PDB file of C-alpha atoms and ligand atoms in Angstrom:
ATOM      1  CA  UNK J   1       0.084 -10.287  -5.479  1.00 97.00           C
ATOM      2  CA  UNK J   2       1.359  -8.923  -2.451  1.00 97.00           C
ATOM      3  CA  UNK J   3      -1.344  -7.683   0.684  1.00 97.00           C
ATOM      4  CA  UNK J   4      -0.443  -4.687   2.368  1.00 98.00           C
ATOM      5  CA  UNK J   5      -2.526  -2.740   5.181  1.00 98.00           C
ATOM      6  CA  UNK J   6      -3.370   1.001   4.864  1.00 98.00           C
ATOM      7  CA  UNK J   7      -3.449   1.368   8.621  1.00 98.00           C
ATOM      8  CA  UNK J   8      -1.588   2.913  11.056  1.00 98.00           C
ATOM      9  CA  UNK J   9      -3.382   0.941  13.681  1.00 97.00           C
ATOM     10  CA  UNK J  10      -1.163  -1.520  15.538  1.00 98.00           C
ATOM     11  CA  UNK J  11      -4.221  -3.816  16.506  1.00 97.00           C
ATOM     12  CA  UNK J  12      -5.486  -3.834  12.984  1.00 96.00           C
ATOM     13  CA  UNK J  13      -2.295  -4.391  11.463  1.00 97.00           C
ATOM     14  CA  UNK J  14      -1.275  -7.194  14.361  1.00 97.00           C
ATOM     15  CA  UNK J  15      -4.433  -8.490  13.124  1.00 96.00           C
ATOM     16  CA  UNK J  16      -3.766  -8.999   9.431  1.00 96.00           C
ATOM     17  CA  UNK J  17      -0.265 -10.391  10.682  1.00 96.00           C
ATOM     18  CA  UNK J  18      -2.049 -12.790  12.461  1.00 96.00           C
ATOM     19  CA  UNK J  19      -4.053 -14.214   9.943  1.00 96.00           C
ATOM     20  CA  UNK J  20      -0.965 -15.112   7.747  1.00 95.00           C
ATOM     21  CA  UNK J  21      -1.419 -13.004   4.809  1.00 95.00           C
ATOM     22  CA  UNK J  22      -0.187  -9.810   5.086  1.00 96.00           C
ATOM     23  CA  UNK J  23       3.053  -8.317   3.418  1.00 96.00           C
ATOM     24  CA  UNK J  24       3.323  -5.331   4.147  1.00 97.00           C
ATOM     25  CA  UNK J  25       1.659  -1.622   5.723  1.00 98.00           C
ATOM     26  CA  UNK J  26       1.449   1.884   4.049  1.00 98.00           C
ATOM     27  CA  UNK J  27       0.671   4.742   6.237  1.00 97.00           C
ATOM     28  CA  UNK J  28       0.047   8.723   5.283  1.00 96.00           C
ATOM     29  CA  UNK J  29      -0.175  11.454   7.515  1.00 96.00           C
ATOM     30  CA  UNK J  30      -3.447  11.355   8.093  1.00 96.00           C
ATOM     31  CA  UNK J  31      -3.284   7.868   9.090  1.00 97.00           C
ATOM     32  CA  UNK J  32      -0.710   8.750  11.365  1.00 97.00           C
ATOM     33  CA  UNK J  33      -3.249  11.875  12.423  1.00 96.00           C
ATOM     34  CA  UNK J  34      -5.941   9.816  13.076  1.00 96.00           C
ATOM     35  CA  UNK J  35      -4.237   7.759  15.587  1.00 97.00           C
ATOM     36  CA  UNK J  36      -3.071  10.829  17.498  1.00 97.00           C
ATOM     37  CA  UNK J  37       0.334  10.260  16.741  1.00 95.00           C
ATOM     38  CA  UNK J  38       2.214  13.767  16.631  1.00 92.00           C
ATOM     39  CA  UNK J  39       5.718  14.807  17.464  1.00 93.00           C
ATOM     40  CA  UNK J  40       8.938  13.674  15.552  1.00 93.00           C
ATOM     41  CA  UNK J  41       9.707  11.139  18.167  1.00 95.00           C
ATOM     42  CA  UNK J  42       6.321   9.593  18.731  1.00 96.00           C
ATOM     43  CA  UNK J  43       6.337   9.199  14.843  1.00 96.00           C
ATOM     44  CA  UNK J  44       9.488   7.257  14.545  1.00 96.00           C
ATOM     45  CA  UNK J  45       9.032   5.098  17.273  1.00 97.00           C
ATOM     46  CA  UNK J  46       5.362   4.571  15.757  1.00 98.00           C
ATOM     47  CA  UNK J  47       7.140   3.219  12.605  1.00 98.00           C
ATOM     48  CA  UNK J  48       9.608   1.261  14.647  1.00 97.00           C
ATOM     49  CA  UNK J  49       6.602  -0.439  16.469  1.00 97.00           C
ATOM     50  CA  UNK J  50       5.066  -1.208  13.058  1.00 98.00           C
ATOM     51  CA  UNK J  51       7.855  -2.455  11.418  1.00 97.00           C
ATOM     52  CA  UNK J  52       8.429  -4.987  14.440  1.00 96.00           C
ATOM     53  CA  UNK J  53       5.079  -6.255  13.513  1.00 96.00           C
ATOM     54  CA  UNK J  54       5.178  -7.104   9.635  1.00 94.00           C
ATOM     55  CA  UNK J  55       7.495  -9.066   7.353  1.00 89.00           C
ATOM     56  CA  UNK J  56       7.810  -6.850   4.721  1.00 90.00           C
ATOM     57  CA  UNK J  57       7.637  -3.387   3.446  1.00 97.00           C
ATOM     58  CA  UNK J  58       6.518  -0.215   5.630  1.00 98.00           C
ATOM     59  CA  UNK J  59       5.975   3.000   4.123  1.00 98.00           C
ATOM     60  CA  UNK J  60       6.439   5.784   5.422  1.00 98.00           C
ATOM     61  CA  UNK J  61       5.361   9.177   4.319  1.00 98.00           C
ATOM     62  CA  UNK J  62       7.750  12.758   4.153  1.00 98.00           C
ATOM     63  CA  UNK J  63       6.036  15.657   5.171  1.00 97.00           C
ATOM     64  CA  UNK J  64       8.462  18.166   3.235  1.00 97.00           C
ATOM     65  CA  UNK J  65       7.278  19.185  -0.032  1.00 98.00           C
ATOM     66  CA  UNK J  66      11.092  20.570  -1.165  1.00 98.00           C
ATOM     67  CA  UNK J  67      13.875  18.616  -2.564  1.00 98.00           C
ATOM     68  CA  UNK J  68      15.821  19.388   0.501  1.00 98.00           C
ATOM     69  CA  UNK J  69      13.187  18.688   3.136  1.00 98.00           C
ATOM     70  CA  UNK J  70      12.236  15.258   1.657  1.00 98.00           C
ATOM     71  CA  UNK J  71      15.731  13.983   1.268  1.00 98.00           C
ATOM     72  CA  UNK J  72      16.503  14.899   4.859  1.00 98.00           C
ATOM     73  CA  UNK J  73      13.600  13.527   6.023  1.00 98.00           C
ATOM     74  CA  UNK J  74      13.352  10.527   3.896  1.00 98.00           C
ATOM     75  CA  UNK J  75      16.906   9.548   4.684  1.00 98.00           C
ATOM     76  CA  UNK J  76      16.197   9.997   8.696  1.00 98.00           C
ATOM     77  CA  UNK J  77      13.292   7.678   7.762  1.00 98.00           C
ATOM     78  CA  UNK J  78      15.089   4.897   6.354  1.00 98.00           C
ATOM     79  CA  UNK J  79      17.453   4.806   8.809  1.00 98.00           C
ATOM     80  CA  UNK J  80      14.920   3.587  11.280  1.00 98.00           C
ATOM     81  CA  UNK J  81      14.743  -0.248   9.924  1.00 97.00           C
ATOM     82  CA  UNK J  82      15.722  -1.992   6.433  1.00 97.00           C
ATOM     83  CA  UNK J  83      11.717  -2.489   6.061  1.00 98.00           C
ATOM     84  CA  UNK J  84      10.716   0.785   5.810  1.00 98.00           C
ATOM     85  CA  UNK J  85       9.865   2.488   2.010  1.00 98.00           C
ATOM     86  CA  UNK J  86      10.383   6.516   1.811  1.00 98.00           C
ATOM     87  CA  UNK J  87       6.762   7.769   0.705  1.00 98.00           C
ATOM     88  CA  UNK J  88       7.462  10.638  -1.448  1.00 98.00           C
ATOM     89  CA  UNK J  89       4.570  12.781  -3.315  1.00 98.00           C
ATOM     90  CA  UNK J  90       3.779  13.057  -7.119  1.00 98.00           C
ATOM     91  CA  UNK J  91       5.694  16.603  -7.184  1.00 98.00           C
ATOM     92  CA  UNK J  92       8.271  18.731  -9.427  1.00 98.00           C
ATOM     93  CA  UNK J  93      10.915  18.220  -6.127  1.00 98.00           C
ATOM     94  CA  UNK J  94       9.074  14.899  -5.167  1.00 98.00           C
ATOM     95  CA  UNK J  95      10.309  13.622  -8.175  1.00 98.00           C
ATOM     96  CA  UNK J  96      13.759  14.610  -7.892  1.00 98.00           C
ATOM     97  CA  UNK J  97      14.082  13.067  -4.300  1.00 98.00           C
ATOM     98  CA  UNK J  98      12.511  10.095  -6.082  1.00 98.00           C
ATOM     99  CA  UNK J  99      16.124   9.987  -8.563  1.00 98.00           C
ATOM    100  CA  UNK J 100      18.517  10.920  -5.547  1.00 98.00           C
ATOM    101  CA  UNK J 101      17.279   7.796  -3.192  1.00 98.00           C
ATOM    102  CA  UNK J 102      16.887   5.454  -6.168  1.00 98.00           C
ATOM    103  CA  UNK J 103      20.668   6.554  -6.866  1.00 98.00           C
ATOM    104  CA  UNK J 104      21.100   5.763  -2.837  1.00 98.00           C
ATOM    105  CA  UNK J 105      19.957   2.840  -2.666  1.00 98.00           C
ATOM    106  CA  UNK J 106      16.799   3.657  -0.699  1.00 98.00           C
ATOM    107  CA  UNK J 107      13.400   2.607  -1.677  1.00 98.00           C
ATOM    108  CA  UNK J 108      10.457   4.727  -2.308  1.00 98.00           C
ATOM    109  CA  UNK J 109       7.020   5.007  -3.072  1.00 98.00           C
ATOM    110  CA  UNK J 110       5.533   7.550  -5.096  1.00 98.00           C
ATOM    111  CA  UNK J 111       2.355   8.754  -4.036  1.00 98.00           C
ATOM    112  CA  UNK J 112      -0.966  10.442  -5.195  1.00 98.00           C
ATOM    113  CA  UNK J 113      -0.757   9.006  -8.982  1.00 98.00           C
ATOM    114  CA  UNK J 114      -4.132  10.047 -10.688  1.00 98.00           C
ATOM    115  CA  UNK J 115      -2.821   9.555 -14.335  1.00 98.00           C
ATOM    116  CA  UNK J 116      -0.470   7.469 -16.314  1.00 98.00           C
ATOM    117  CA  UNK J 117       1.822  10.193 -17.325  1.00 98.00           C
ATOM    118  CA  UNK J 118       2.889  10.719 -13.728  1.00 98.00           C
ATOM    119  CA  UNK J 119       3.093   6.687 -13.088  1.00 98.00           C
ATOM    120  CA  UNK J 120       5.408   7.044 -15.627  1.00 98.00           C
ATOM    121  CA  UNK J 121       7.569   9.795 -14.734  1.00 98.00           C
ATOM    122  CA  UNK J 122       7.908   8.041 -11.362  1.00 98.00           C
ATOM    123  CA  UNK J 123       9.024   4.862 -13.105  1.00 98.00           C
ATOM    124  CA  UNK J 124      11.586   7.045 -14.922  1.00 98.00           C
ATOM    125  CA  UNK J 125      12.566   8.652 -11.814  1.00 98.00           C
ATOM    126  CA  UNK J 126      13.580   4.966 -10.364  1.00 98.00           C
ATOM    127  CA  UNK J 127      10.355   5.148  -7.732  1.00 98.00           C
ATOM    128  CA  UNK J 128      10.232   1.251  -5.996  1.00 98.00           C
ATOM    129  CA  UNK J 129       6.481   1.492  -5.957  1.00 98.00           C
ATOM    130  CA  UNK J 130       3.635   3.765  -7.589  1.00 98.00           C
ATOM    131  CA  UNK J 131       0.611   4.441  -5.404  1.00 98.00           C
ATOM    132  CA  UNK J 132      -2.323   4.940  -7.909  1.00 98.00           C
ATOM    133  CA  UNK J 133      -5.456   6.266  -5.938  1.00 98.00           C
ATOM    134  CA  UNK J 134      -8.322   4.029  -7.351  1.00 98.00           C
ATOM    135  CA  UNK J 135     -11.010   4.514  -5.308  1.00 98.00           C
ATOM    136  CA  UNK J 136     -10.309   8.922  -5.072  1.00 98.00           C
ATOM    137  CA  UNK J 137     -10.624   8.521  -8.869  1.00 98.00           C
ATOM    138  CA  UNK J 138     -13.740   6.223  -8.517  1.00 98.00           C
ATOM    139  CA  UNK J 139     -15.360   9.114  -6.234  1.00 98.00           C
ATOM    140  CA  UNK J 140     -14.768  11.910  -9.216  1.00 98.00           C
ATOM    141  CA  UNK J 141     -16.102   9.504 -11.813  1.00 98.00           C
ATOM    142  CA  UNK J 142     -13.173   8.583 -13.497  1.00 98.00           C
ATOM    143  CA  UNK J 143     -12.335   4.516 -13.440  1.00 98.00           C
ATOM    144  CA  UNK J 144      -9.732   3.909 -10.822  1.00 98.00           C
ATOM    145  CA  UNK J 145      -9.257   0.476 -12.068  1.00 98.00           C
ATOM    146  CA  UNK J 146      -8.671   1.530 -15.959  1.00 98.00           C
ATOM    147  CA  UNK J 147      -5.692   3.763 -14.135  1.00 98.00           C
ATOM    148  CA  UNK J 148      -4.308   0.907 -13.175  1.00 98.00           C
ATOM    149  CA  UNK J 149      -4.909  -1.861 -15.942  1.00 98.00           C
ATOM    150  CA  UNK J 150      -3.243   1.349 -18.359  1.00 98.00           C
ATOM    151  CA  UNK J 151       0.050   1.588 -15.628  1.00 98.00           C
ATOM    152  CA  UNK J 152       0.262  -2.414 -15.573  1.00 98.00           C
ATOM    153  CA  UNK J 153       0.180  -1.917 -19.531  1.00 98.00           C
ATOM    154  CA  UNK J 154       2.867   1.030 -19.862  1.00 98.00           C
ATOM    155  CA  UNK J 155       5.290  -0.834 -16.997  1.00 98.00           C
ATOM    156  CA  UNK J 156       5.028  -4.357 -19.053  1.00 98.00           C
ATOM    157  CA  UNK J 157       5.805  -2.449 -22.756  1.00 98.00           C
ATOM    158  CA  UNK J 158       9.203  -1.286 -21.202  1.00 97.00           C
ATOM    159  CA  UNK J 159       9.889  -3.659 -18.287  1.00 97.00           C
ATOM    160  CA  UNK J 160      10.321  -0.644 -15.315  1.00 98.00           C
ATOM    161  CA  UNK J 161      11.192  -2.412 -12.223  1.00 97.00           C
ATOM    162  CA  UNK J 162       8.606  -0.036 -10.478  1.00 98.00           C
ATOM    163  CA  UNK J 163       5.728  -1.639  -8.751  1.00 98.00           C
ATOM    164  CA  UNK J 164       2.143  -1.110  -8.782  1.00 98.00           C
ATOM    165  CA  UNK J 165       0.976  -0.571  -5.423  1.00 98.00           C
ATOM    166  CA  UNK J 166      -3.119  -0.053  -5.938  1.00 98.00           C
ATOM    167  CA  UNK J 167      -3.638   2.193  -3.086  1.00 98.00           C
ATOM    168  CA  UNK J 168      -7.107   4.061  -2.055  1.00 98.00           C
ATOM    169  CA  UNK J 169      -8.754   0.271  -2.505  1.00 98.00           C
ATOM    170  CA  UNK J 170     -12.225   0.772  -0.490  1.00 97.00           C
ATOM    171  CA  UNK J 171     -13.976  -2.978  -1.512  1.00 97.00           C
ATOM    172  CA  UNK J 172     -13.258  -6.349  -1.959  1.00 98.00           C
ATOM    173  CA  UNK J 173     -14.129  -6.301  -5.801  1.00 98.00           C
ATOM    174  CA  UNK J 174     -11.363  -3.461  -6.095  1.00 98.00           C
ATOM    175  CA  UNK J 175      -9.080  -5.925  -5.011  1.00 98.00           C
ATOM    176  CA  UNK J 176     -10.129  -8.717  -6.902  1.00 98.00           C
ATOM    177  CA  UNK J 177     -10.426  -6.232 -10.407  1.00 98.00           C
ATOM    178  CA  UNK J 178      -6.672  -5.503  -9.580  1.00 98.00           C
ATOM    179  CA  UNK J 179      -5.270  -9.113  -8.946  1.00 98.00           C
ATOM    180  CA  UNK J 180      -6.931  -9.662 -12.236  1.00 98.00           C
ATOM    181  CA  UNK J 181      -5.310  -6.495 -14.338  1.00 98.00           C
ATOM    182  CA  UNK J 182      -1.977  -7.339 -12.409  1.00 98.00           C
ATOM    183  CA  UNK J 183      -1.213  -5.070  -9.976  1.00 98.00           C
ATOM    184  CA  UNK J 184       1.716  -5.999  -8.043  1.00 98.00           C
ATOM    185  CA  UNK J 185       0.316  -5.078  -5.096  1.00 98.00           C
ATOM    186  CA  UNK J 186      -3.125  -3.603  -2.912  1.00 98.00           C
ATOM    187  CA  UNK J 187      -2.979  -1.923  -0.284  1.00 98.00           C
ATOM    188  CA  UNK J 188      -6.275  -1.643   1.877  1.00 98.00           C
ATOM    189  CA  UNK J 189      -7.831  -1.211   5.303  1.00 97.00           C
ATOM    190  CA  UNK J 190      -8.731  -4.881   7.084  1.00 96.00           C
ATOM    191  CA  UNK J 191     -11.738  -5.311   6.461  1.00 97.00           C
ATOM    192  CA  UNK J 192     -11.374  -5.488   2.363  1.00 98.00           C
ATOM    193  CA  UNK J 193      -8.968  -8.709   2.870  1.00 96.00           C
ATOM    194  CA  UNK J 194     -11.617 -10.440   5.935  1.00 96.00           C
ATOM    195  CA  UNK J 195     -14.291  -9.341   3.058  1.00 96.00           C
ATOM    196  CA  UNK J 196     -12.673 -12.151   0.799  1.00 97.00           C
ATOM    197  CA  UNK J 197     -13.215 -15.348   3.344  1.00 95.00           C
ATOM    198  CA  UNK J 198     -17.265 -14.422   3.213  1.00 95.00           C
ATOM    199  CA  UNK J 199     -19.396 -16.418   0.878  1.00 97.00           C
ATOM    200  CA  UNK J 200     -22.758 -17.836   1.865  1.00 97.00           C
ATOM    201  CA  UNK J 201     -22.291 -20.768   0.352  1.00 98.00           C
ATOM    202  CA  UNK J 202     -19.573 -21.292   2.193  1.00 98.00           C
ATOM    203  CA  UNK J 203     -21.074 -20.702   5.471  1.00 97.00           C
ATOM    204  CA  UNK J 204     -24.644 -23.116   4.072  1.00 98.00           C
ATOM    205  CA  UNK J 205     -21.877 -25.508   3.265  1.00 98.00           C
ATOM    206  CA  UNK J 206     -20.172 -25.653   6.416  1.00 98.00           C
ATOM    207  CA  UNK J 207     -23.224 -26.014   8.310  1.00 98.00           C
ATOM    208  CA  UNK J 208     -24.513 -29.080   6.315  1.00 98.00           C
ATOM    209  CA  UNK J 209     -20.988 -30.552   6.939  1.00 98.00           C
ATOM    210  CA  UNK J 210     -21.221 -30.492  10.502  1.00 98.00           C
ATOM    211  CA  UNK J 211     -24.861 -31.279  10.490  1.00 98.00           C
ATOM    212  CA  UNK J 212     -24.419 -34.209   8.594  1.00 97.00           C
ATOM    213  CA  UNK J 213     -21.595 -35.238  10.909  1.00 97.00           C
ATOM    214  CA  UNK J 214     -23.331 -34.854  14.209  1.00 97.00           C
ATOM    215  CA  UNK J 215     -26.464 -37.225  12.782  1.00 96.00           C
ATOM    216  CA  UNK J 216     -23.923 -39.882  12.096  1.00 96.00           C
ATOM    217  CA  UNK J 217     -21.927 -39.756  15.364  1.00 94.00           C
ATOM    218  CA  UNK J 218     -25.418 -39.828  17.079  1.00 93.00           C
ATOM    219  CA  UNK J 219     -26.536 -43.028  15.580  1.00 87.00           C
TER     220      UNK J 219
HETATM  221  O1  G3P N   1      -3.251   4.603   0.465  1.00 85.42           O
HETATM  222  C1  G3P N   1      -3.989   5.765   0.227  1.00 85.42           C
HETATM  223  C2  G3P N   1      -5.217   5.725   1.029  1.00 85.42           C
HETATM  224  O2  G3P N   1      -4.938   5.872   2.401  1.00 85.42           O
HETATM  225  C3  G3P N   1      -6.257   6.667   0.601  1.00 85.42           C
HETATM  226  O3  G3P N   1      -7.434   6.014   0.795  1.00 85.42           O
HETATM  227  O4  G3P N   1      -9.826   5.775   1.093  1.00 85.42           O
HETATM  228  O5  G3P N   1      -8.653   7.883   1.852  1.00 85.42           O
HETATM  229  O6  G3P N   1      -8.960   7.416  -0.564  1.00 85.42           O
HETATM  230  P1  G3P N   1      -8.781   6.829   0.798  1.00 85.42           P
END
C-alpha cells in the first residue's frame, strides 16, 4: 500500500520524505488556503516546490467546476512536472474532464466519493485514482471504511485500473482497517503514519534492552 501526505506543508511533507516512507502528497484548496498560498503563480510554484520534494504522485486540485474550466486548468496543471495528478471533483462536468484527460494521457484523481455508485462512474470515466472520504462519512454516521471495503469489492469484480486512494483518514486504525480491506492507497496528515511506530511495549522493551546492556558493560 502506497503512503501519501494530505498536506500542503513543505516541513511536514519534507518530514515524511525523510523518514523513508512516503509516496506521494494530495493537496485541496483548503490545504492550499490554510498555508496562505493564493495567487495563480504562488500556487504553481507551491506545487513545483512539492513535487521537488516527493518521489511519487502529487495531486493537485482544479478550482473550475465546468468542463471547460477544469480541462484548461487541469492541463496547465500537469504541465508543471510528470508527478503531478489532476484532482478533479465527483461532478456531471467533473466527470467528463475525468474521460478527456484519461483519453490524454493525463492522470487524475477523482475527488469527494461518498458512495459506490460514483466510485464507479469515475472508474468508468478512466479516473487514475478515487478519493473516498472515510472519515467525512465516519462524522455523519455512515462507515467510511465499509465505503471502501464495497469500492475494493466492485474494482476487483471487473478489474478497473482505477485506484483506491482512502482519503479523509483522521487515525492510525483508519489506516490499518484500509491496508487490511485493500486500499491501494491512504492518504493522511503526519501524524497518522508517526502514530504507527508507537507501542508501549516497544518503548518497555527497548528500555530493558539497554538496561540490561549497561549492567553488563559495567561489570
Ligand atoms: O484528502 C481529503 C482530506 O483533506 C479531507 O480530510 O479530515 O478534512 O475530512 P478531512
Amino acid at each position: 500500500m502506497k503512503f501519501f501526505i494530505d498536506t500542503a506543508n513543505l516541513d511536514e511533507i519534507r518530514e515524511a520524505h525523510d523518514l523513508g516512507v512516503l509516496d506521494g502528497v494530495t493537496t485541496n484548496p483548503s490545504l492550499m488556503a490554510k498555508e496562505g498560498i493564493t495567487g495563480e503563480a504562488n500556487i504553481k510554484a507551491h506545487y513545483k516546490a512539492i513535487c521537488k520534494i516527493v518521489n511519487d504522485k502529487v495531486s493537485a486540485e482544479v478550482i473550475a467546476t465546468d468542463y471547460e474550466g477544469m480541462v484548461r486548468e487541469g492541463k496547465e496543471l500537469a504541465k508543471l512536472d510528470d508527478k503531478i495528478v489532476v484532482k478533479i471533483p465527483m461532478i456531471r462536468d467533473g466527470v467528463k474532464a475525468i474521460r478527456y484527460f484519461h483519453s490524454e494521457g493525463i492522470r487524475t484523481n477523482c475527488t469527494l466519493i461518498f458512495s459506490s455508485g460514483q466510485a464507479l462512474l469515475a472508474a468508468k470515466a478512466g479516473a487514475s485514482y478515487v478519493s473516498p472520504f472515510i472519515g467525512r462519512l465516519d462524522d455523519i454516521a455512515f462507515d467510511g471504511l465499509d465505503l471502501i471495503a464495497q469500492i475494493v469489492h466492485i474494482y476487483q469484480n471487473f478489474g478497473y485500473e482505477t485506484e483506491v486512494l482512502a482519503a479523509s483518514v483522521r487515525h492510525t486504525m483508519h489506516l490499518i482497517k484500509c491496508a487490511e480491506l485493500g486500499a491501494d492507497v491512504v492518504t493522511c496528515p503526519l501524524k497518522v503514519i508517526t502514530g504507527l511506530l508507537k507501542h508501549p511495549l516497544t518503548d518497555s522493551g527497548l528500555a530493558q534492552f539497554l538496561a540490561d546492556h549497561a549492567k553488563a558493560a559495567s561489570k
